[in-house]
PDB file of C-alpha atoms in Angstrom:
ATOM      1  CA  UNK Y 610       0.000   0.000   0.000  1.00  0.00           C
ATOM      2  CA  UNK Y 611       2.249   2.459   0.721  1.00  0.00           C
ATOM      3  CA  UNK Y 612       4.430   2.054  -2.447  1.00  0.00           C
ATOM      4  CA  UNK Y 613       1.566   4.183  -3.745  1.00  0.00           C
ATOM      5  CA  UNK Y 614       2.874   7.212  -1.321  1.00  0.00           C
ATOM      6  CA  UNK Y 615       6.268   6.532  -1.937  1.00  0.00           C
ATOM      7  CA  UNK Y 616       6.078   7.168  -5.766  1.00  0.00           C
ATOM      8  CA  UNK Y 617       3.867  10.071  -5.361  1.00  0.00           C
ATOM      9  CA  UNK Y 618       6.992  12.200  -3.617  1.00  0.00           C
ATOM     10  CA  UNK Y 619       8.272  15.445  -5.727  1.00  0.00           C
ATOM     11  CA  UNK Y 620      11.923  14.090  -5.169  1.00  0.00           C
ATOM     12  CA  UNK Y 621      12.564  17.934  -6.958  1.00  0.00           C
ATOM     13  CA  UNK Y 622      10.835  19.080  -3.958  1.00  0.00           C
ATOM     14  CA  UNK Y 623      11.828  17.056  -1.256  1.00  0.00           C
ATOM     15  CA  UNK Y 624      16.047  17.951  -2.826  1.00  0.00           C
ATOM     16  CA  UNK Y 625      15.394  21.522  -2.877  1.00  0.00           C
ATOM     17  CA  UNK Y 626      14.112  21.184   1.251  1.00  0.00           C
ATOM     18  CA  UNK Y 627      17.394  19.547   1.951  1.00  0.00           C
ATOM     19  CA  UNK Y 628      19.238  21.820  -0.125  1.00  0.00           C
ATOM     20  CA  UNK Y 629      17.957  24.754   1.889  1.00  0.00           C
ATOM     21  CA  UNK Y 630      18.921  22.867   5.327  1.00  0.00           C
ATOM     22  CA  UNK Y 631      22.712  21.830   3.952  1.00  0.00           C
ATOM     23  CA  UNK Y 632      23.029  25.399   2.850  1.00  0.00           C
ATOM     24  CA  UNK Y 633      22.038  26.740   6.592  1.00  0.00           C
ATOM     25  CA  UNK Y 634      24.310  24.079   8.060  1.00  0.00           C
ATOM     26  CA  UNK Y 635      26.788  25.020   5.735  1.00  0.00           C
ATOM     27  CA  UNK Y 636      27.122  28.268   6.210  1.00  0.00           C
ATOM     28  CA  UNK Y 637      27.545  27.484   9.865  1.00  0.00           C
ATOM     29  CA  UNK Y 638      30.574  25.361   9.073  1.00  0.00           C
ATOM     30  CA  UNK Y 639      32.268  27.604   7.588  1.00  0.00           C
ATOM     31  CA  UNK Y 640      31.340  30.464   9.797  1.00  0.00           C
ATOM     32  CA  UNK Y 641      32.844  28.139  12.813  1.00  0.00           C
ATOM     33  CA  UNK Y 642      35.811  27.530  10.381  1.00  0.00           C
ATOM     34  CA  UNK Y 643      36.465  30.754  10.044  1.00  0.00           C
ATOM     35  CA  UNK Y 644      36.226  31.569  13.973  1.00  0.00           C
ATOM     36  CA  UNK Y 645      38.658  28.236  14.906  1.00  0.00           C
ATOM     37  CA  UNK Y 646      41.561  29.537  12.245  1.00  0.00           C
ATOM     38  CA  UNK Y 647      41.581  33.197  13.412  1.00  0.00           C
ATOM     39  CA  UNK Y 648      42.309  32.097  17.364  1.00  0.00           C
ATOM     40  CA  UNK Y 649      45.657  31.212  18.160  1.00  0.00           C
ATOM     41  CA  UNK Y 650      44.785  28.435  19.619  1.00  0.00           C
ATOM     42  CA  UNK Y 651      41.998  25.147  19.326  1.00  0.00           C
ATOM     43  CA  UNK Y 652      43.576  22.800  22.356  1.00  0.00           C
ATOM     44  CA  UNK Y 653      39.924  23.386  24.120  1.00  0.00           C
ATOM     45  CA  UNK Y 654      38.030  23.498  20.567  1.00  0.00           C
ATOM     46  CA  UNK Y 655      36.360  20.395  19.305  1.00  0.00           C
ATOM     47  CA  UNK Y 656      33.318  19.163  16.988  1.00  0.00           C
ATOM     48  CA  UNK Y 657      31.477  18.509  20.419  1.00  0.00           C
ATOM     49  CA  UNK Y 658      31.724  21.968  21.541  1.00  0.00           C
ATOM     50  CA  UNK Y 659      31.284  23.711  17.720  1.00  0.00           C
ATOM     51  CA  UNK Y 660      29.028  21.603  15.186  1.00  0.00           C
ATOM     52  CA  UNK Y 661      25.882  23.078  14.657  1.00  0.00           C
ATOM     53  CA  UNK Y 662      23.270  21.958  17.566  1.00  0.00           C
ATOM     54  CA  UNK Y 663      26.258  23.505  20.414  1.00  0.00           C
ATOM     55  CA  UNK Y 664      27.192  26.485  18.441  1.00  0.00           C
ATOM     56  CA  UNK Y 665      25.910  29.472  20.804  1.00  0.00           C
ATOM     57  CA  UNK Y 666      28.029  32.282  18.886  1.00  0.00           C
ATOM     58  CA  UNK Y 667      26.089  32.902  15.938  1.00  0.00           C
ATOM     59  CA  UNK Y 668      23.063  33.435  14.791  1.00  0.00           C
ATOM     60  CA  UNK Y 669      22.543  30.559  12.102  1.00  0.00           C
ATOM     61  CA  UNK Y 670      21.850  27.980  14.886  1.00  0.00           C
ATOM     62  CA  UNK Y 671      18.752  29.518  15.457  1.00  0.00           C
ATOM     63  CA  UNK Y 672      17.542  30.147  12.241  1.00  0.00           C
ATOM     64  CA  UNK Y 673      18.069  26.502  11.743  1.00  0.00           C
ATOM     65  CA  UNK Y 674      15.963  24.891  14.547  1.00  0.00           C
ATOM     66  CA  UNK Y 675      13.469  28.058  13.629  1.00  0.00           C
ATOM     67  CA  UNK Y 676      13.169  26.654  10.302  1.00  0.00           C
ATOM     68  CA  UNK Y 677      13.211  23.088  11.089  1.00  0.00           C
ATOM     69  CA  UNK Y 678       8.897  22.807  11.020  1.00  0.00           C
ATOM     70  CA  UNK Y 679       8.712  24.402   8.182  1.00  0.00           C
ATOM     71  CA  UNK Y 680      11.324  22.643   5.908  1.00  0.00           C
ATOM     72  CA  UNK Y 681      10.919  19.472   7.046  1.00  0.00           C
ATOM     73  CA  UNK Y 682       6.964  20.057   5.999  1.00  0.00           C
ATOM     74  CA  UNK Y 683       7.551  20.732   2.538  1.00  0.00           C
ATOM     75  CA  UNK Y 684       7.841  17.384   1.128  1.00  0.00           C
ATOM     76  CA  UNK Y 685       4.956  15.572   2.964  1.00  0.00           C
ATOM     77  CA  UNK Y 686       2.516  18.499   3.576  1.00  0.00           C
ATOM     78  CA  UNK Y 687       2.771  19.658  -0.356  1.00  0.00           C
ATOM     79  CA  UNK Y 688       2.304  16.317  -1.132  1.00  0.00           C
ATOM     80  CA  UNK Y 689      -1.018  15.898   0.020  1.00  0.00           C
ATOM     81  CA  UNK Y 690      -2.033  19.184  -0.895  1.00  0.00           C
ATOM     82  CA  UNK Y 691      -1.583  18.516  -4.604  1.00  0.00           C
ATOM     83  CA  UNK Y 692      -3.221  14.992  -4.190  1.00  0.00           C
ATOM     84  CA  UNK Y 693      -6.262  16.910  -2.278  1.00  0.00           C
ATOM     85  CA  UNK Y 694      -6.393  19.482  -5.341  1.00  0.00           C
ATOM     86  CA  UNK Y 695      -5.976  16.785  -8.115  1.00  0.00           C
ATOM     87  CA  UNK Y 696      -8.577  14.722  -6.248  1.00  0.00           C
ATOM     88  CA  UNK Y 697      -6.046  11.756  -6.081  1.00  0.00           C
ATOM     89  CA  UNK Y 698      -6.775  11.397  -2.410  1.00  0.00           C
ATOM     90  CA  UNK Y 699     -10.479  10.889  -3.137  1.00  0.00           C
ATOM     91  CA  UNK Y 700      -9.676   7.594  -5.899  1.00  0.00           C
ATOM     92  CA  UNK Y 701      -7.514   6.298  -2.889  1.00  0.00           C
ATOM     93  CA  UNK Y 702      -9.727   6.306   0.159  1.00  0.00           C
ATOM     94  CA  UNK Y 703     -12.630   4.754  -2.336  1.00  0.00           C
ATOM     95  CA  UNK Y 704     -10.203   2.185  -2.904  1.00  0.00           C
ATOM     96  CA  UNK Y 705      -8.276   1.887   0.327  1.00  0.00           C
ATOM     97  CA  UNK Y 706     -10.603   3.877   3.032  1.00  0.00           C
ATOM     98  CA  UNK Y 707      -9.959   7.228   4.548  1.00  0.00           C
ATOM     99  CA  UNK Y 708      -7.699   5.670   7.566  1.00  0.00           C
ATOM    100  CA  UNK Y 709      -5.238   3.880   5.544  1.00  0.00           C
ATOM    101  CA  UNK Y 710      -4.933   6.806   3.582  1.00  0.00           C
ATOM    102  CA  UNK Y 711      -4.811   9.040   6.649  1.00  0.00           C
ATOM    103  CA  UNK Y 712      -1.920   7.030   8.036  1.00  0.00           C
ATOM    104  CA  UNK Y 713      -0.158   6.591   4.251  1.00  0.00           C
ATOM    105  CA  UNK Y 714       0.328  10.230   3.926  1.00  0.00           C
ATOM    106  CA  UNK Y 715       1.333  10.794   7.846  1.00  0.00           C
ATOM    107  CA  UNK Y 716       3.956   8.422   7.512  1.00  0.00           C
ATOM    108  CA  UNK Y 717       5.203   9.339   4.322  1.00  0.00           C
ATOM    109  CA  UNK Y 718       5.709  12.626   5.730  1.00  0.00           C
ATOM    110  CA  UNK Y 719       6.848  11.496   9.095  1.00  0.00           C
ATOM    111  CA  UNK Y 720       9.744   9.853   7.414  1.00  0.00           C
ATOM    112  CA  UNK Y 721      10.597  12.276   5.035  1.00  0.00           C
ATOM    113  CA  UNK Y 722      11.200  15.276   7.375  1.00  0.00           C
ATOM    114  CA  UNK Y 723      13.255  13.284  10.162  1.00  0.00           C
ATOM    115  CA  UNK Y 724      15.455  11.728   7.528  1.00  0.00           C
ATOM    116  CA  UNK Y 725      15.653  15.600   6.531  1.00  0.00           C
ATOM    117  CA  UNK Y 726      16.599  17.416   9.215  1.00  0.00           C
ATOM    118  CA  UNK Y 727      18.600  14.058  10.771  1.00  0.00           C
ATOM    119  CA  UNK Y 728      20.306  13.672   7.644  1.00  0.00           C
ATOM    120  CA  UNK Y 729      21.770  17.153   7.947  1.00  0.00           C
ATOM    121  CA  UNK Y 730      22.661  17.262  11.998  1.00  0.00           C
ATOM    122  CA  UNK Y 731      24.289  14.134  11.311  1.00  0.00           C
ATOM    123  CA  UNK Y 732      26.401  15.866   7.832  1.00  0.00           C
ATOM    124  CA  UNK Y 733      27.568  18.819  10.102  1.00  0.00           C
ATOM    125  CA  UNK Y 734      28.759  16.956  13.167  1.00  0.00           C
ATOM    126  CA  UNK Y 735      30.934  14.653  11.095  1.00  0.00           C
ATOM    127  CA  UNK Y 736      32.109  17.232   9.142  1.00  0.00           C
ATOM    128  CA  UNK Y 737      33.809  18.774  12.045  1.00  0.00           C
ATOM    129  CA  UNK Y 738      35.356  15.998  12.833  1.00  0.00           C
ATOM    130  CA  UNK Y 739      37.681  16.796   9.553  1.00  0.00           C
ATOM    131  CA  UNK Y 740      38.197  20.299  10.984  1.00  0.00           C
ATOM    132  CA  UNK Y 741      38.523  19.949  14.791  1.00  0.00           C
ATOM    133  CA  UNK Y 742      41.152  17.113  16.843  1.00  0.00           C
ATOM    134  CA  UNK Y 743      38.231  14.374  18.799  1.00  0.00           C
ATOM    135  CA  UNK Y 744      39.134  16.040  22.350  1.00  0.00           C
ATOM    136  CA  UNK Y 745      36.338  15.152  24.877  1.00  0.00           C
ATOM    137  CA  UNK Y 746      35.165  18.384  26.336  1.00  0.00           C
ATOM    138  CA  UNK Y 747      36.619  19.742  30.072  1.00  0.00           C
ATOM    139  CA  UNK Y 748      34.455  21.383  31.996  1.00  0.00           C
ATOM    140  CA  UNK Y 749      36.750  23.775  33.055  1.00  0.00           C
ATOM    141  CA  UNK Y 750      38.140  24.536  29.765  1.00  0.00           C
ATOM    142  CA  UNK Y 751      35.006  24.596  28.219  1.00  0.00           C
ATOM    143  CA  UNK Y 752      32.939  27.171  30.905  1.00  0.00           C
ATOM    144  CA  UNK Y 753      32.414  29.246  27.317  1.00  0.00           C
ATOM    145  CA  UNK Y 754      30.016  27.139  26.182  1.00  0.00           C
ATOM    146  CA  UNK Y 755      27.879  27.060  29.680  1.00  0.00           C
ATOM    147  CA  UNK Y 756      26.774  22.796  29.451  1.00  0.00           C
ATOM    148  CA  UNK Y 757      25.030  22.612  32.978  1.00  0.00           C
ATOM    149  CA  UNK Y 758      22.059  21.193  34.169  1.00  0.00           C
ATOM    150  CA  UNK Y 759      19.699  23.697  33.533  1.00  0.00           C
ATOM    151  CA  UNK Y 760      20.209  24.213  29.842  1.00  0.00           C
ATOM    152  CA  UNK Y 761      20.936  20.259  28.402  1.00  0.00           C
ATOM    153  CA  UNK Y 762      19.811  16.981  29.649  1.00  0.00           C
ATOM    154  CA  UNK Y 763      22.401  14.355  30.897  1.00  0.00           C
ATOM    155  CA  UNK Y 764      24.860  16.626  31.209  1.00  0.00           C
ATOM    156  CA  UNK Y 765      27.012  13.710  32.795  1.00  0.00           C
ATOM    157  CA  UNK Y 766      27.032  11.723  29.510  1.00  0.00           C
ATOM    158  CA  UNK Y 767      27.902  14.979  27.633  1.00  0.00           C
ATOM    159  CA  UNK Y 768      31.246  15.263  29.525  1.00  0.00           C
ATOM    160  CA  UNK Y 769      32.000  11.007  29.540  1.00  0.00           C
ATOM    161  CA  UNK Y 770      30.583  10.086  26.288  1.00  0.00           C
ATOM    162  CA  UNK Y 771      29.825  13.437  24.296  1.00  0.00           C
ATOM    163  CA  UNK Y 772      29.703  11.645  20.591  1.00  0.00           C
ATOM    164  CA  UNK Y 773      26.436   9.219  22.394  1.00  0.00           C
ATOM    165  CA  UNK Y 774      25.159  12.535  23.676  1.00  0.00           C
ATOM    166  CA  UNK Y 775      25.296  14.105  19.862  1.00  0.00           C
ATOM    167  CA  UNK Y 776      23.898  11.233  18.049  1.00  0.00           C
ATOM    168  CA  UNK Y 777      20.795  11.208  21.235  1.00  0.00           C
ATOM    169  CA  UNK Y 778      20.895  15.117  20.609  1.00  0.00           C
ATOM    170  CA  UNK Y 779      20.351  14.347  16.610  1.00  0.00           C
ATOM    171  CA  UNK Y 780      17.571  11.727  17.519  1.00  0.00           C
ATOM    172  CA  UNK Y 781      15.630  14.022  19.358  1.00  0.00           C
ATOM    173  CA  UNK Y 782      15.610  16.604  16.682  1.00  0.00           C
ATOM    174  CA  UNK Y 783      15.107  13.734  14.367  1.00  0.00           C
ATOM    175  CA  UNK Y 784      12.132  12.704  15.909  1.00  0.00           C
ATOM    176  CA  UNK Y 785      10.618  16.058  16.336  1.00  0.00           C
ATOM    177  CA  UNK Y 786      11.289  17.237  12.677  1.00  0.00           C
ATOM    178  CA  UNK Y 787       9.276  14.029  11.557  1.00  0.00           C
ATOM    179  CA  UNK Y 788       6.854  15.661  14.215  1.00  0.00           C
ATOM    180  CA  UNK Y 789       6.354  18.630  12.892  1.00  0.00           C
ATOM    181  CA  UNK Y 790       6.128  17.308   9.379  1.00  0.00           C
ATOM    182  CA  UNK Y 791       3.224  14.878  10.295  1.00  0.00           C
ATOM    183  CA  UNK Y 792       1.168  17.793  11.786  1.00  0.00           C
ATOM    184  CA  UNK Y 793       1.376  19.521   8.791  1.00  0.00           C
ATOM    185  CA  UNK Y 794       0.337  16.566   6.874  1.00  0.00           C
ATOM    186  CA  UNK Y 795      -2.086  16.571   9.287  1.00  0.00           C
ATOM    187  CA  UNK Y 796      -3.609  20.209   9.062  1.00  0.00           C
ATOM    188  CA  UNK Y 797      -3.205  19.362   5.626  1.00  0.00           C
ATOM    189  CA  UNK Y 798      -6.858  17.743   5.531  1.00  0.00           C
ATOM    190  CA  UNK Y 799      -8.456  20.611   7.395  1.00  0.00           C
ATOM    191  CA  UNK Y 800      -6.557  23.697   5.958  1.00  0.00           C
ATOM    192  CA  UNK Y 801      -7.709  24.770   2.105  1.00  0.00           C
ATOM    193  CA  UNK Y 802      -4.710  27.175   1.938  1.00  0.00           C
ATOM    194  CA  UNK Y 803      -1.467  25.787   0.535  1.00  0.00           C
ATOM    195  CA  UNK Y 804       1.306  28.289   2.560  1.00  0.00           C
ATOM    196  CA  UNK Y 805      -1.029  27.794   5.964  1.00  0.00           C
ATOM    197  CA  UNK Y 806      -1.075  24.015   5.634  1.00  0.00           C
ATOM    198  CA  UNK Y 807       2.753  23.817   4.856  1.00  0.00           C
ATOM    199  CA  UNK Y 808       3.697  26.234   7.633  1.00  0.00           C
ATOM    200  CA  UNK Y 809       1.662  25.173  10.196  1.00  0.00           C
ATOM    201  CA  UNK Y 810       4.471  23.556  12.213  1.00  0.00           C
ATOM    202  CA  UNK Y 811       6.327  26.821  12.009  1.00  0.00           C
ATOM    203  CA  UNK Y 812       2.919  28.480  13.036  1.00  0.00           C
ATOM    204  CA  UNK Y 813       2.736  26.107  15.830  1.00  0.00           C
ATOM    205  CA  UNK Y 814       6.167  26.467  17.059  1.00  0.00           C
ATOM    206  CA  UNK Y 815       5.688  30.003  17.380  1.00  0.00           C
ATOM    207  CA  UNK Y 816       2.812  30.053  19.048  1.00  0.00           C
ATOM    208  CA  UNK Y 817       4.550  27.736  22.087  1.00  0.00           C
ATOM    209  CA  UNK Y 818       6.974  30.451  22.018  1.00  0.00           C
ATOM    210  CA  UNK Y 819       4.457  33.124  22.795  1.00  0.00           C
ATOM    211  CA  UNK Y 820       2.793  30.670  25.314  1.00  0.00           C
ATOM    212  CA  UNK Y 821       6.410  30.018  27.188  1.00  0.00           C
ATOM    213  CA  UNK Y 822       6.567  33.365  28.190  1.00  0.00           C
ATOM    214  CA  UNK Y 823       3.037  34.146  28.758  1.00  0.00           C
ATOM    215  CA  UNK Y 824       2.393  30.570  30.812  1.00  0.00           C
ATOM    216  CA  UNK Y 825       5.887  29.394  31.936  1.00  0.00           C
ATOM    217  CA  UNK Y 826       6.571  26.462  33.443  1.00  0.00           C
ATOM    218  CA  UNK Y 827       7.855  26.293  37.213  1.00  0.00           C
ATOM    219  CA  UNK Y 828      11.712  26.847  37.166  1.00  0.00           C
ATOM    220  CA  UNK Y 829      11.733  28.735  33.670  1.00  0.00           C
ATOM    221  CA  UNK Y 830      11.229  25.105  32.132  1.00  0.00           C
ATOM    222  CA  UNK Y 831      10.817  25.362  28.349  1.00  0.00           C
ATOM    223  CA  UNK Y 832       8.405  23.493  26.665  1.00  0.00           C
ATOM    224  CA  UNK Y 833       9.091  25.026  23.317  1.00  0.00           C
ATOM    225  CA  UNK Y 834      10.402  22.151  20.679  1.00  0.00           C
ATOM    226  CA  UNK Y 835      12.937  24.602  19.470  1.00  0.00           C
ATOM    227  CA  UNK Y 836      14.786  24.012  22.602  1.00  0.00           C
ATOM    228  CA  UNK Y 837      14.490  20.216  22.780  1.00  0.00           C
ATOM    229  CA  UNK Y 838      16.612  19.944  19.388  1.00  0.00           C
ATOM    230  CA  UNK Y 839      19.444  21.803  20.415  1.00  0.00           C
ATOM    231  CA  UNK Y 840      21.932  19.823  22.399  1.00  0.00           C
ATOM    232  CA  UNK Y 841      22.652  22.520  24.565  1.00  0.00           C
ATOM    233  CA  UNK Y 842      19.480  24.855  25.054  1.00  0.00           C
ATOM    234  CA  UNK Y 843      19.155  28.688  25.690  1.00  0.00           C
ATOM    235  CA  UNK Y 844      16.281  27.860  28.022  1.00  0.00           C
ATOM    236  CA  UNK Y 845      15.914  25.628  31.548  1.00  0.00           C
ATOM    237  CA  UNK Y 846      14.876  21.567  29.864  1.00  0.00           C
ATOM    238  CA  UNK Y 847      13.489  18.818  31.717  1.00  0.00           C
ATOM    239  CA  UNK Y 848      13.514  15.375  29.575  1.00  0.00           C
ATOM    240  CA  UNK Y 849      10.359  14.795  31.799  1.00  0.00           C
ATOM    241  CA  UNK Y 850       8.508  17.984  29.609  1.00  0.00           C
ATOM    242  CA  UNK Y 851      10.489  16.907  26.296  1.00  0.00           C
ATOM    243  CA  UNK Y 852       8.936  13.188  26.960  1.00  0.00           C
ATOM    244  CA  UNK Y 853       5.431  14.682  28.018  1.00  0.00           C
ATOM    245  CA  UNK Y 854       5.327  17.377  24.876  1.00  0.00           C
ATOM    246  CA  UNK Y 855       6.397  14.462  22.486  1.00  0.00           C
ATOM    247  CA  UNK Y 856       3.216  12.389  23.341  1.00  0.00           C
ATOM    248  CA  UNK Y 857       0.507  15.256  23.324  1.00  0.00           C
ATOM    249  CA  UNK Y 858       1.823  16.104  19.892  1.00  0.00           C
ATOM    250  CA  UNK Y 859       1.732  11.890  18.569  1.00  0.00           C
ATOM    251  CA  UNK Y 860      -1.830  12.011  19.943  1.00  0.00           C
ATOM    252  CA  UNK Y 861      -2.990  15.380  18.180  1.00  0.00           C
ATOM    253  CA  UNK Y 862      -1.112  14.213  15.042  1.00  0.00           C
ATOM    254  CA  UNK Y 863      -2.931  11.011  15.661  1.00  0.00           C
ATOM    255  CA  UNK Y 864      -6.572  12.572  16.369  1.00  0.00           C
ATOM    256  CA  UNK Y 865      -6.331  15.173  13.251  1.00  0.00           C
ATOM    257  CA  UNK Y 866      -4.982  12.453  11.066  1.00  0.00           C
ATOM    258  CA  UNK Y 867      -8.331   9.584  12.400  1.00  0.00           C
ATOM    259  CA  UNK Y 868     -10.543  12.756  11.815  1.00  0.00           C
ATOM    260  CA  UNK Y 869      -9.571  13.707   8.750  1.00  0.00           C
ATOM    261  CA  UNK Y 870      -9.460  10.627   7.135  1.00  0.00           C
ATOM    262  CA  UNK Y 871     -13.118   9.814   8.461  1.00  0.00           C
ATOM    263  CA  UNK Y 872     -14.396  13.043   7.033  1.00  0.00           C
ATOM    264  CA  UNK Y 873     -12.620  13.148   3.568  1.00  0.00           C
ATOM    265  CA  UNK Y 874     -14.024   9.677   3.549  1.00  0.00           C
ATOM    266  CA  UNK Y 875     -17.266  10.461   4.055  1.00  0.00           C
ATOM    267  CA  UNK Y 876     -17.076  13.211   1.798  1.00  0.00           C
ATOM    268  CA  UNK Y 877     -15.891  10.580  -0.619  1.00  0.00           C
ATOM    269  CA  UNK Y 878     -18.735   8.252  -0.465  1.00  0.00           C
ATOM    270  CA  UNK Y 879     -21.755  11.252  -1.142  1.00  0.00           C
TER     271      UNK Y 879
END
């Protein structure tokens, strides 16, 4: 069934999405490059303290986890649009039903924008690996950079095993960027306009950033997605809020995806 999904994806599309991602992360590399080769020293630089997701010096970071709902939505999100406009989606829920449609498209997308935004995290931290000497990080020498409780989660794994605490870092963001593509996907049913559908992860994302500061948390704890794909946050984390956030927003995915399907299917059938 879902080979019917998988040869439906704009590969133009889905290449120009990552394109826009390696060019963000790119231009982080070499703006870190740049940085490392005008100090006289890099005995306390490494690509655990510099790639992308740790990089607190610049302001491309956080234009790239910004970004992330929105470019990991384009594939999946304008990919039901079109079918909802061509009426494709309406020949396959006659011949499949709404749900397995419903699901088909969520996990099309799903997939699509973590292998994205993964693929990418997971490009820039081994790139820096050709640029920087594999020092584990000191936590003396490294007080620039400000890893402490508050601000990352197992902080004690960062400091023992910091390429386990990357790859965990990338899996998060991984896992979110899928996220964020499914609930567009998701919208996707409900919302008529193309630009609102496809940036209705960025929308949402936003809008928790408003909420943060109006409703925060006890302790300053973030509950803003932008913050769980960093490794190292600008905000107070709790892997307790990161685990909670990540199953409200499966279950809405879930529940807009079941209702959608149900209605487009009915819609189908009259």
């Amino acid at each position: 069934m879902y080979k019917v999904f998988i040869q439906r994806i704009d590969y133009r599309i889905t290449l120009a999405s990552f394109t826009l991602l390696m060019i963000i992360s790119g231009v982080q590399y070499l703006q870190s490059a740049i940085q490392i080769s005008a100090r006289e020293g890099i005995f306390h630089d490494s690509p655990y303290t510099s790639w992308l997701s740790m990089d607190q010096f610049n302001f491309i970071p956080i234009l790239f986890f910004l970004l992330v709902p929105l470019l990991a939505s384009i594939p999946g999100a304008t990919l039901i649009i079109k079918d909802l406009k061509e009426h494709f989606t309406r020949q396959l829920i006659l011949r499949l039903g709404g749900l397995k449609v419903a699901w088909g498209y969520l996990l099309t997308s799903l997939i699509l924008g973590s292998i994205l935004v993964g693929g990418t995290l997971l490009i820039n931290f081994l790139a820096f690996f050709l640029l920087l000497p594999n020092t584990v990080p000191d936590i003396f020498l490294n007080l620039n950079i400000a890893v402490i409780t508050q601000d990352t989660m197992w902080v004690s794994l960062y400091y023992t095993q910091p390429f386990l605490h990357a790859l965990f870092s990338i899996v998060v963001a991984t896992v979110w960027s899928g996220l964020f593509a499914a609930f567009a996907t998701s919208m996707a049913w409900f919302i008529n306009n193309r630009f609102f559908a496809v940036a209705s992860g960025l929308i949402l994302q936003v809008g928790l950033m408003l909420l943060n500061m109006v409703f925060p948390l006890p302790r300053q704890i973030s509950y803003i997605p932008y913050d769980f794909m960093h490794e190292s946050a600008s905000a107070n984390v709790s892997g307790k809020v990161v685990l909670i956030m990540t199953l409200v927003m499966t279950a809405v995915i879930i529940l807009l995806a079941l209702i959608g399907g149900r209605i487009r299917a009915y819609e189908a059938s009259n």
